[in-house]
Coordinates of C-alpha atoms in Angstrom, one line a residue:
X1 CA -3.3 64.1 84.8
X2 CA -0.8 61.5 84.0
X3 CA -2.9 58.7 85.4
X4 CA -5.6 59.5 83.4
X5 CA -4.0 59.7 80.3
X6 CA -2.2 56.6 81.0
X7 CA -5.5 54.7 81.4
X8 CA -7.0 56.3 78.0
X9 CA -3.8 54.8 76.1
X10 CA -4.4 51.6 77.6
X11 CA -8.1 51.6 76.9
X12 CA -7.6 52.5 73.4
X13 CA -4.8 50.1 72.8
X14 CA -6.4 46.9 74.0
X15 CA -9.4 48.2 71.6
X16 CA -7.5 48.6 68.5
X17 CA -6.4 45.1 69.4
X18 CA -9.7 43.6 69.4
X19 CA -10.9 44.8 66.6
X20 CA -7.2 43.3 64.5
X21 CA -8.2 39.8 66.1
X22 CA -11.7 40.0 65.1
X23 CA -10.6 41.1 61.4
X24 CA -8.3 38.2 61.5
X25 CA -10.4 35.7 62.0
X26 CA -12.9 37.2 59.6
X27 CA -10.4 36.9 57.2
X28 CA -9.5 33.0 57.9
X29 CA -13.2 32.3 57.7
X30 CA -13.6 34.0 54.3
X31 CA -10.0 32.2 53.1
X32 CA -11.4 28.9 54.3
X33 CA -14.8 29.3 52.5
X34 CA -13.1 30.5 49.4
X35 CA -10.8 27.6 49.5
X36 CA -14.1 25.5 49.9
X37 CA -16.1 26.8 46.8
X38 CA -12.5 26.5 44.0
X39 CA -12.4 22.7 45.7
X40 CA -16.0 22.2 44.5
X41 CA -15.8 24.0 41.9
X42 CA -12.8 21.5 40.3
X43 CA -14.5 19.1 41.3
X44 CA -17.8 19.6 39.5
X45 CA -16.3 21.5 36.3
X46 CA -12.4 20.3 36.2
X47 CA -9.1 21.1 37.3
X48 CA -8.3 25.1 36.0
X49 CA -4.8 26.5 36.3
X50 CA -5.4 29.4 38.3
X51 CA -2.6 32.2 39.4
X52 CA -3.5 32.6 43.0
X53 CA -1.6 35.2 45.4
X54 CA 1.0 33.9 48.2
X55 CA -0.3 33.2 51.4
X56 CA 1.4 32.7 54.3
X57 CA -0.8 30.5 56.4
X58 CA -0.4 30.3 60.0
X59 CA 1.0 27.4 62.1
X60 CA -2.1 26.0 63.1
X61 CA -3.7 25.9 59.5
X62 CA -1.1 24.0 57.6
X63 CA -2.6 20.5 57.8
X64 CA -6.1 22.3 56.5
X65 CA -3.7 23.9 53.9
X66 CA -2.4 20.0 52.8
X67 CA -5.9 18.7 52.4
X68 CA -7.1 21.1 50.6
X69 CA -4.5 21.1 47.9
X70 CA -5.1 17.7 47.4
X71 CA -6.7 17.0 43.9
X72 CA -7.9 13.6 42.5
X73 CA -6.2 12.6 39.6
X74 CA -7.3 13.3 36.2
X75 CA -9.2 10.1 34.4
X76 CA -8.4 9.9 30.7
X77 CA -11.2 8.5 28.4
X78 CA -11.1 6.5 25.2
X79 CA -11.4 8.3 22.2
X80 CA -13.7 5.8 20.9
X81 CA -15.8 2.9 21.9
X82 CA -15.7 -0.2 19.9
X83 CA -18.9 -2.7 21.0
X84 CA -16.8 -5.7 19.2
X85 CA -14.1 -5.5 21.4
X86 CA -16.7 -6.1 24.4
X87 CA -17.6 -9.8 22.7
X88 CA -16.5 -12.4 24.8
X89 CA -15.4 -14.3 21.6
X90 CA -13.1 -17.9 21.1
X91 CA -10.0 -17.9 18.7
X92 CA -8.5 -20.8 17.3
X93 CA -5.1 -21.6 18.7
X94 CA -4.5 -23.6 16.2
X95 CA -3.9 -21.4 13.6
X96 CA -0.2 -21.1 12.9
X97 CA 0.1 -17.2 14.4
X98 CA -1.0 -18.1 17.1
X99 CA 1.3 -20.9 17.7
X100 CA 3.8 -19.4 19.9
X101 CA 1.3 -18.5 22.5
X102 CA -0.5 -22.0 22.5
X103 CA 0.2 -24.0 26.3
X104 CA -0.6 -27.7 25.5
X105 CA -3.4 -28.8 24.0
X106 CA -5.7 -26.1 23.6
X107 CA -7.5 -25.8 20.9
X108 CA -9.7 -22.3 22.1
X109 CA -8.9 -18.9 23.8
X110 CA -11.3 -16.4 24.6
X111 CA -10.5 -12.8 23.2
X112 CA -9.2 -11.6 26.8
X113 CA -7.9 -14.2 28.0
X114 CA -5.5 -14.3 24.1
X115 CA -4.4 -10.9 25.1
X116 CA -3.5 -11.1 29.0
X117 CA -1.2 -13.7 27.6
X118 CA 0.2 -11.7 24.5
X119 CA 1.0 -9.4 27.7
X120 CA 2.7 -11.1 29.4
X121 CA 4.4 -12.5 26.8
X122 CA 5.9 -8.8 25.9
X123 CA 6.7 -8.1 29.5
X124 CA 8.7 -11.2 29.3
X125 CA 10.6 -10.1 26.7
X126 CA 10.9 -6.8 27.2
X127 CA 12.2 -7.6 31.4
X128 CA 9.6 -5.6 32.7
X129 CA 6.3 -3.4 31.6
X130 CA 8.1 -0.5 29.8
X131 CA 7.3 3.3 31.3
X132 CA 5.5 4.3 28.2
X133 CA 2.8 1.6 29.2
X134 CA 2.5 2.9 32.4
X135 CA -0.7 4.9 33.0
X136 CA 0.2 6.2 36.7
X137 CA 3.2 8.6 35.4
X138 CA 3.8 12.0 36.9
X139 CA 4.3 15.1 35.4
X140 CA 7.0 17.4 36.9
X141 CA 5.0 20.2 38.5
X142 CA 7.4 23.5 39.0
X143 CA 7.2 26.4 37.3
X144 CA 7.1 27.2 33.7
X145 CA 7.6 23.7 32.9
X146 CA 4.2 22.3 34.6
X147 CA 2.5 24.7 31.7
X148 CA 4.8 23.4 28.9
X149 CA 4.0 19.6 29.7
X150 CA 0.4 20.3 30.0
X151 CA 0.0 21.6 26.6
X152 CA 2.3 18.8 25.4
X153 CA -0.3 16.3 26.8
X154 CA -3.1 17.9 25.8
X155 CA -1.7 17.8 22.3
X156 CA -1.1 14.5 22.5
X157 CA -4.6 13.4 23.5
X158 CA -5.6 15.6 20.6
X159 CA -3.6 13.2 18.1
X160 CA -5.1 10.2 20.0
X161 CA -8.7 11.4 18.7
X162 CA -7.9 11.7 15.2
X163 CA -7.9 9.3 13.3
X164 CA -6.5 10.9 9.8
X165 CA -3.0 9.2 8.7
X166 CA -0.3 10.1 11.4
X167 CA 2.8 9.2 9.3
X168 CA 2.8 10.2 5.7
X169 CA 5.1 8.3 3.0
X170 CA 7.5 10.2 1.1
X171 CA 7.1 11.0 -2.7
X172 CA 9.6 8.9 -3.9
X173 CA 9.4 5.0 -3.2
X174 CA 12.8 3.5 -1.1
X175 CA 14.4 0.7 -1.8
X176 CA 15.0 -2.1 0.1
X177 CA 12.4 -3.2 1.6
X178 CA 9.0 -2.8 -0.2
X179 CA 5.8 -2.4 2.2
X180 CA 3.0 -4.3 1.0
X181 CA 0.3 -6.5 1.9
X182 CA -1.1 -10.1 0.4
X183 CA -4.5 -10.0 -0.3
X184 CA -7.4 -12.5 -1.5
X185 CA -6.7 -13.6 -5.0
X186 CA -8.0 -11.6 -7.7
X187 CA -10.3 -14.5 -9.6
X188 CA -10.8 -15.9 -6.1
X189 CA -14.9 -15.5 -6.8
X190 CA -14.5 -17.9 -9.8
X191 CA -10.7 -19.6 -9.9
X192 CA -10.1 -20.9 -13.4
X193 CA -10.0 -24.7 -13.4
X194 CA -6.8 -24.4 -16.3
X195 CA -3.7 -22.5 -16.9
X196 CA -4.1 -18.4 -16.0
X197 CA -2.3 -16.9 -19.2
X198 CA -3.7 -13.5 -19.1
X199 CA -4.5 -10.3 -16.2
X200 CA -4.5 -7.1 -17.0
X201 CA -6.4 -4.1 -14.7
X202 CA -8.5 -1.7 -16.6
X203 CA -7.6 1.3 -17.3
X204 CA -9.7 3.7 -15.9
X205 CA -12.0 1.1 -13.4
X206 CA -11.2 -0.5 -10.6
X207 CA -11.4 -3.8 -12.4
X208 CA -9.4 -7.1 -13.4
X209 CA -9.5 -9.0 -16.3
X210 CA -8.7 -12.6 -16.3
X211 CA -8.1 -15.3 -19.1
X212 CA -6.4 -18.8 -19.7
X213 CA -7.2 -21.7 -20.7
X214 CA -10.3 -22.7 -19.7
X215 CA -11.3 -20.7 -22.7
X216 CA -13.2 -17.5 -20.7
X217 CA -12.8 -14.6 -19.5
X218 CA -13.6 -13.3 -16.3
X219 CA -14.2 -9.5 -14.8
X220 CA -13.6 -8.8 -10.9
X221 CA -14.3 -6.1 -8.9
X222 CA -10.8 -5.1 -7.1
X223 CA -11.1 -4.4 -3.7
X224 CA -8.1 -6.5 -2.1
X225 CA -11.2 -8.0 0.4
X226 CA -13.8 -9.7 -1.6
X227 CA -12.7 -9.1 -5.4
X228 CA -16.6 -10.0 -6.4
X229 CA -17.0 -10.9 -9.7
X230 CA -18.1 -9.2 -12.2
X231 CA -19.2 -11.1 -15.4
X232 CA -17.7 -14.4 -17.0
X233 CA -17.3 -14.6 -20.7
X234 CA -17.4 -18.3 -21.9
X235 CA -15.7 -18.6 -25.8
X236 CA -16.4 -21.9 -27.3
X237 CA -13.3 -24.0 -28.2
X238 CA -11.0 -21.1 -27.7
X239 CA -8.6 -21.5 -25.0
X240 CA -7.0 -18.1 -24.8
X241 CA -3.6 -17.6 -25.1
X242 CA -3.6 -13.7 -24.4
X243 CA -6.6 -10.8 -23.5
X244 CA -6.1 -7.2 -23.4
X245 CA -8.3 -4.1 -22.9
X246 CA -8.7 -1.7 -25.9
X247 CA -6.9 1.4 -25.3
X248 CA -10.1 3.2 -23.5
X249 CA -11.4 0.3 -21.8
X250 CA -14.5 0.0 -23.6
X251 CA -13.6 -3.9 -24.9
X252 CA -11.4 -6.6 -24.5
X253 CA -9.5 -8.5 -27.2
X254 CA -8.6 -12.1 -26.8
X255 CA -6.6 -14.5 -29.0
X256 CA -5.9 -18.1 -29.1
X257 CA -2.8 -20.9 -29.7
X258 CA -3.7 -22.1 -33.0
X259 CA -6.3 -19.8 -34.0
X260 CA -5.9 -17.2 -36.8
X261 CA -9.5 -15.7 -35.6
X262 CA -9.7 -13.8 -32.7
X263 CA -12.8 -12.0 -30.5
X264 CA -13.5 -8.5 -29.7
X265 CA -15.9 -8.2 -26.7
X266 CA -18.2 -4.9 -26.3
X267 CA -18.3 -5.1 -22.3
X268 CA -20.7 -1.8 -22.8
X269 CA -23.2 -3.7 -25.2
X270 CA -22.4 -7.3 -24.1
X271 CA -21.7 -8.6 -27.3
X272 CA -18.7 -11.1 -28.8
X273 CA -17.8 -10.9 -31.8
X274 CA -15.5 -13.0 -33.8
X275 CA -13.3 -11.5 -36.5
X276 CA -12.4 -14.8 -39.0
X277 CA -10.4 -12.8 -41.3
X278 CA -8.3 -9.7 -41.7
X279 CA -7.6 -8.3 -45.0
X280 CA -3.8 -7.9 -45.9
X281 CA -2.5 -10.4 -42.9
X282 CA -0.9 -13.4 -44.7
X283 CA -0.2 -15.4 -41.6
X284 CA -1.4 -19.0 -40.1
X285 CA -2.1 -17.9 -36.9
X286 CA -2.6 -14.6 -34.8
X287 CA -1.3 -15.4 -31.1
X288 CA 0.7 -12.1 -29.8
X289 CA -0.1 -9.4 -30.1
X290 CA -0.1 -5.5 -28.8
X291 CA -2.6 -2.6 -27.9
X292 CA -1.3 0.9 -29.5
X293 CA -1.8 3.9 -27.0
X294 CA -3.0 5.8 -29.7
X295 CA -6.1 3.9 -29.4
X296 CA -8.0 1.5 -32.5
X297 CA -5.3 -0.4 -33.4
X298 CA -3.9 -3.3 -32.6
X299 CA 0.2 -4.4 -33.4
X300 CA 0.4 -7.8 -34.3
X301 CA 3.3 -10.6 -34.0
X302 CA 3.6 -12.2 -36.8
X303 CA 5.6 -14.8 -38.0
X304 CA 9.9 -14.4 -40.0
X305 CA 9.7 -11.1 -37.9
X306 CA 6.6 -9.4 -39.7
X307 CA 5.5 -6.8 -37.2
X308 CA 1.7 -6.0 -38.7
X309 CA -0.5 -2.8 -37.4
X310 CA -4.8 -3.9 -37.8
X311 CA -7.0 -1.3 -37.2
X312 CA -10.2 -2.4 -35.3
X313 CA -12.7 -0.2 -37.2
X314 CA -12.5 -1.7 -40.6
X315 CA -10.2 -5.3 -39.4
X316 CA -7.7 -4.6 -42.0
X317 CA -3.5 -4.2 -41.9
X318 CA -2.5 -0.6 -42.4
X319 CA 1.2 -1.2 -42.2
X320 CA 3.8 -3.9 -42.2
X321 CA 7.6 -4.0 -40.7
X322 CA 10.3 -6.4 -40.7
X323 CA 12.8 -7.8 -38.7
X324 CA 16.1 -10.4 -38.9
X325 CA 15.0 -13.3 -37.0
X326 CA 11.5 -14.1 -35.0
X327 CA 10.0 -11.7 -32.8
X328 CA 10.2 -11.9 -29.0
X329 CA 8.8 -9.0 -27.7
X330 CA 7.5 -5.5 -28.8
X331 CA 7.3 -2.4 -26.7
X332 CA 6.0 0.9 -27.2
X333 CA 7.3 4.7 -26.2
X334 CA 5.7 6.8 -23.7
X335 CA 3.4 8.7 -26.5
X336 CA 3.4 5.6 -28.7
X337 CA 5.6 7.3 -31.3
X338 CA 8.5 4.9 -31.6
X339 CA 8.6 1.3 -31.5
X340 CA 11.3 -1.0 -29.6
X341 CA 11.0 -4.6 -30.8
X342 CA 13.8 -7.6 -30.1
X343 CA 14.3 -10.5 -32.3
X344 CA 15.1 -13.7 -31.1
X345 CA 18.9 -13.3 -32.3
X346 CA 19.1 -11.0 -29.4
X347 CA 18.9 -7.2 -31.6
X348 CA 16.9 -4.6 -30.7
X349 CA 15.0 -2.4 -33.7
X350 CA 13.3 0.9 -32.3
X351 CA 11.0 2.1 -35.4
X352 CA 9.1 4.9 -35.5
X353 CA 5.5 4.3 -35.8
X354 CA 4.1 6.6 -38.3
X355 CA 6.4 6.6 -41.1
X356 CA 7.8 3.0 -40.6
X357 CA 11.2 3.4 -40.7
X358 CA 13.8 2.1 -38.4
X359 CA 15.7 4.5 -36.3
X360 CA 18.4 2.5 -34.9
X361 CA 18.9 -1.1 -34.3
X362 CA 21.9 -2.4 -31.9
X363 CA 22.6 -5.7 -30.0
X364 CA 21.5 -6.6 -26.7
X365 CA 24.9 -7.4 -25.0
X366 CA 26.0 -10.6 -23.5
X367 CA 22.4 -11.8 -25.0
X368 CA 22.5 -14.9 -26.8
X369 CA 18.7 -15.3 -27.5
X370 CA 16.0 -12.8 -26.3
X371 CA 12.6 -13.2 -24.3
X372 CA 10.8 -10.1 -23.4
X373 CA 11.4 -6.3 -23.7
X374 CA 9.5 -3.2 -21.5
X375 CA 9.9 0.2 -21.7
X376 CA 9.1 2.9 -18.5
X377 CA 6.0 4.9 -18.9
X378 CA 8.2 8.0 -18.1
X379 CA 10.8 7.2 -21.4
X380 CA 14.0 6.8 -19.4
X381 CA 14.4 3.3 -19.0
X382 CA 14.4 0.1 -21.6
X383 CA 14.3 -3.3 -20.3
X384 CA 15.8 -6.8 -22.6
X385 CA 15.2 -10.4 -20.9
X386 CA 17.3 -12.8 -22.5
X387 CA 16.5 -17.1 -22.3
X388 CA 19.8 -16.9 -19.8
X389 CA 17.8 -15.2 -17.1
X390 CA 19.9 -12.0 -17.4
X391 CA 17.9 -8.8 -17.8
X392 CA 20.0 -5.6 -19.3
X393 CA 18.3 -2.3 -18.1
X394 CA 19.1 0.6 -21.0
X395 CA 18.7 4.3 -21.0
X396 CA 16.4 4.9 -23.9
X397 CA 18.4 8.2 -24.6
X398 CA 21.3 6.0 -25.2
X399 CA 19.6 3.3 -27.1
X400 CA 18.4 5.7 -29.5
X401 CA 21.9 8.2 -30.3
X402 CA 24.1 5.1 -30.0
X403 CA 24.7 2.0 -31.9
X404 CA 26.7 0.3 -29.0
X405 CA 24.6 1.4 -25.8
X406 CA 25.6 -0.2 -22.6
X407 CA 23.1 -1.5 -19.7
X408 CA 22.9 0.5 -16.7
X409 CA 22.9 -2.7 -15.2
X410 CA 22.3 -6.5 -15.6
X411 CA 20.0 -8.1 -13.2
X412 CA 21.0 -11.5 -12.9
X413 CA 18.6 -12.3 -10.3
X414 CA 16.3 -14.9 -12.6
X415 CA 17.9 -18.7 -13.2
X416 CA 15.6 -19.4 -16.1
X417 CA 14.5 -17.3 -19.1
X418 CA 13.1 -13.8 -18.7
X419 CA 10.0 -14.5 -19.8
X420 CA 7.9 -11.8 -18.7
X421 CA 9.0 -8.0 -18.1
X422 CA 6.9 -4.4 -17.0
X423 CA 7.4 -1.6 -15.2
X424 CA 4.8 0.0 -12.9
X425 CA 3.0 3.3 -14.3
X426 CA 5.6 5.3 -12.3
X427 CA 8.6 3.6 -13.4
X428 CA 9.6 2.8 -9.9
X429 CA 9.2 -1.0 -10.1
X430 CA 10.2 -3.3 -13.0
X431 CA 8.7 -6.6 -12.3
X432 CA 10.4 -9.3 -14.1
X433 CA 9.3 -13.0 -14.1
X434 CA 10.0 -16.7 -15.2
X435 CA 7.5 -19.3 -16.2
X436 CA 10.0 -22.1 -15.9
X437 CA 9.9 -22.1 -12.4
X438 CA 7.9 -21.6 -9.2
X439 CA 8.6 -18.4 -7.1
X440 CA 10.8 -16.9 -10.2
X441 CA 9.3 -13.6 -9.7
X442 CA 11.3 -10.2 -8.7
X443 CA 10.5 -6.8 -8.2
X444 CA 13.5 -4.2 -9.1
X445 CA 13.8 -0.7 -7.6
X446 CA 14.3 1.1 -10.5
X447 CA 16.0 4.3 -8.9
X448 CA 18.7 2.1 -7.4
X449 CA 18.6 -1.1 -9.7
X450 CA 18.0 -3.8 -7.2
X451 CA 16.0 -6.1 -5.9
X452 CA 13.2 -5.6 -3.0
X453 CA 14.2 -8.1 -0.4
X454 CA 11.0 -8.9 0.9
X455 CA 9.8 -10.2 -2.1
X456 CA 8.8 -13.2 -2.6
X457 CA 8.3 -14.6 0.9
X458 CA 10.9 -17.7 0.6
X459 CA 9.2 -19.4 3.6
X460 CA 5.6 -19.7 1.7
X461 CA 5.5 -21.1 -1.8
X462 CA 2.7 -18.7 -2.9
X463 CA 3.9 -17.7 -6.6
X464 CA 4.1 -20.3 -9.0
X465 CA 4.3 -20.2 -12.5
X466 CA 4.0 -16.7 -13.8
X467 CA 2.9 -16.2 -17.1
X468 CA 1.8 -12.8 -16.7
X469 CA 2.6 -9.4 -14.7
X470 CA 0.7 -6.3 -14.6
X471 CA 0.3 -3.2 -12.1
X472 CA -3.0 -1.3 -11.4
X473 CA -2.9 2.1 -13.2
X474 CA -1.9 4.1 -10.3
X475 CA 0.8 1.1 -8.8
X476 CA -1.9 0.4 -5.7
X477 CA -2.1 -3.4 -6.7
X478 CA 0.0 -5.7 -8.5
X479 CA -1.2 -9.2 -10.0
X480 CA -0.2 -12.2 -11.9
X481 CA -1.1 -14.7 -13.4
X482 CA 0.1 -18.8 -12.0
X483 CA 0.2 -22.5 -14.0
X484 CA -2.7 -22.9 -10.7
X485 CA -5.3 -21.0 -12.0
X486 CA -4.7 -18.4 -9.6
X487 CA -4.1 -14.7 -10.0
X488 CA -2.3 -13.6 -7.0
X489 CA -2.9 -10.0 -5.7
X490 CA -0.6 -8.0 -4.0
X491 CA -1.2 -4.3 -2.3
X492 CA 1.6 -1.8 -2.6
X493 CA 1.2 0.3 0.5
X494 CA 2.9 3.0 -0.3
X495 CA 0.7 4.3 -3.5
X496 CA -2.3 5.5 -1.6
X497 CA -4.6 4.8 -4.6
X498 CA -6.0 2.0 -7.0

């Protein structure tokens, strides 16, 4: 009886082992397959972070194991495909940017042949490719963190396909260093072949006006690339001392040297017209003068410091002020309700404009004989050029409760006289200018009261004689006009629009 059951347990043991084996190496078969199919599978449709259970493989499977673990690395594409950059095109070596990369004598690169050199060049300076322009970095793959760097790369290739603005400039402009770009000249489509005297941006458009003395004036489309023009206004023996937009854009007035006419031109019916006299206006000439912001009136400069307001509609004087000395510049208040006007013996008179009457009056101090005069759009600031150069920068508060107000600062960055002063439409920038001398322009930071560093460039002579400064009516551009006939343009990069 023993025997027998002996044998049974034996029987039945080697059984139950055969059957283990066999389900075994079912299992390593179905393992292997399934291992086969996710390799294809990432292959065909991408690598997929799956959680798969642990396995303990066996001894004899661990270089299977190795191999297929093994994934190609991912290939990142462009976000975009540019067929220029493909062009197989020549640059001119001579040009002076690219002087530092020019070897000898050549005169021509080809495109890729410019920027393997450029490369090198940086790798030179830099001792070495830095890691950053490495395209063959690993990831650390452990854990948590292999999930963490993932999404941060996949993020990152998400900014890589936008192409919205990545950095976004603050509200308020900094000092120091203003960014901006130089642009095609303004009247580049048709130059003036005399003095520029006069540009001005409309008010509303995205269009310059330009004026000298080549006696016309000229309307430019402003783009910063091509500035096309627009229309040329020829006016017969009348070189133009000074042209300005009406109040709503509609027409442009212009005056001469010795004239005491001046023309009014309809730019939406294309008609000049000449205005020979103005009834009430005892003077010999009418050569400065002022647009009101109230709209259909004009301020004009007379002569023994006769301020005179002429209405356009019926071309008569409405009102009359005066002042000690000659007039040397007038400037009006935000909502065109007061009046600040220097004289010559170096006073300033604020008036108000509807009744006449002279609120206060005070000296500009340390000025000996006055220039030019701007107030801020935003009615904080009142700026007094003198013939020394010196430019006082007042509150307006203070210059209208006090009698003695002193300057928030004199800039004493100008060598010649202050001829030409005006703050930007957000009272950021007060641009201030001499036409005695070339490159006598300077941009102030208002906030901080001083200068932008960067401007002008002292290495190119581009600015000459300025005769005229004016900003684009949201501070995207700002012109002026030269002794060359030119009228520089400049693009403020940190307004975002015209």
């Amino acid at each position: 009886m023993a025997t027998r059951k002996k044998r049974t347990f034996t029987a039945d043991a080697k059984a139950e082992e055969a059957a283990r084996r066999t389900n075994v190496d079912s299992l390593a078969v179905l393992g292997a397959q399934e291992r086969a199919v996710r390799h294809l599978e990432e292959l065909v449709l991408g690598a997929v972070p799956v959680q798969e259970e642990e396995e303990t493989p066996s001894r004899g499977d661990d270089d299977d194991d190795d191999d297929d673990g093994v994934q190609p690395p991912p290939i990142k594409r462009a976000a975009w495909f540019d067929e220029d950059d493909e062009l197989d095109e020549e640059v001119d070596m001579r040009h002076r940017f690219h002087s530092d990369l020019r070897r000898g004598d050549e005169a021509t690169m080809t495109k890729h042949k410019l920027q393997q050199r450029m490369r090198q060049q940086f790798q030179k300076a830099m001792g070495g490719a830095p890691s950053w322009a490495t395209c063959d970095r690993k990831l650390p793959t452990d854990g948590d963190d292999d999930e963490e760097d993932e999404e941060e790369e996949d993020e990152g290739d998400d900014l890589l396909r936008r192409t919205g603005t990545l950095v976004a400039s603050s509200d308020t402009l900094p000092g120091g260093i203003l960014r901006m770009k130089t642009c095609l000249h303004a009247n580049a489509a048709r130059p003036s072949t005399s003095k520029l005297t006069t540009v001005q941006f409309h008010p509303t458009a995205q269009v310059v006006l330009t004026a000298g003395l080549d006696c016309s004036l000229s309307l430019f489309q402003v783009d910063g690339k091509t500035n096309a023009k627009i229309q040329n206004v020829h006016l017969d023996r009348f070189p133009v001392h000074k042209a300005c937009f009406s109040c709503h854009g509609d027409s442009v007035i212009a005056t001469s040297l010795k004239n005491k006419m001046f023309y009014v031109y309809d730019m939406m019916e294309g008609r000049v017209t000449p205005v020979y006299t103005v009834r009430g206006l005892n003077e010999a000439r009418v050569k400065e003068f002022s647009v009101c912001p109230d709209g259909g009136a004009l301020l004009l400069t007379g002569s023994r410091g006769y301020l005179h307001t002429l209405t356009l509609k019926t071309k008569e004087v409405v009102s009359s002020v005066k002042m000690n000395g000659d007039v040397s510049g007038v400037a009006f208040s935000r909502d065109g309700s007061k009046l600040f006007a220097n004289s010559e013996d170096g006073e300033v008179y604020v008036w108000d404009v509807r009744s006449s009457r002279c609120l206060s009056r005070f000296a500009d101090e340390g000025c000996v004989r006055a220039t030019s005069i701007a107030a801020s759009p935003d009615g904080q600031y009142l700026a007094c050029g003198s013939q020394a150069g010196v430019v006082n920068v007042y509150s307006q508060e203070a210059c209208l409760n006090s009698t003695n107000p002193k300057p928030l600062k004199a800039m004493m960055n100008l060598l010649t006289s202050a001829t030409s002063l005006t703050f930007n439409p957000t009272s950021e920038i007060l641009a201030m200018a001499s036409r005695a001398e070339d490159q006598a322009v300077r941009l102030v930071h208002v906030a901080s009261l001083s200068v932008f560093s960067n401007f002008p460039v002292s290495k190119r002579k581009s600015i000459h004689q300025a005769s005229c400064l004016h900003f684009s009516p949201h501070s995207g551009f700002f012109s002026l006009a030269n002794n060359k006939g030119h009228a520089p343009l400049f693009r403020l990069l940190h307004y975002t629009s015209f």
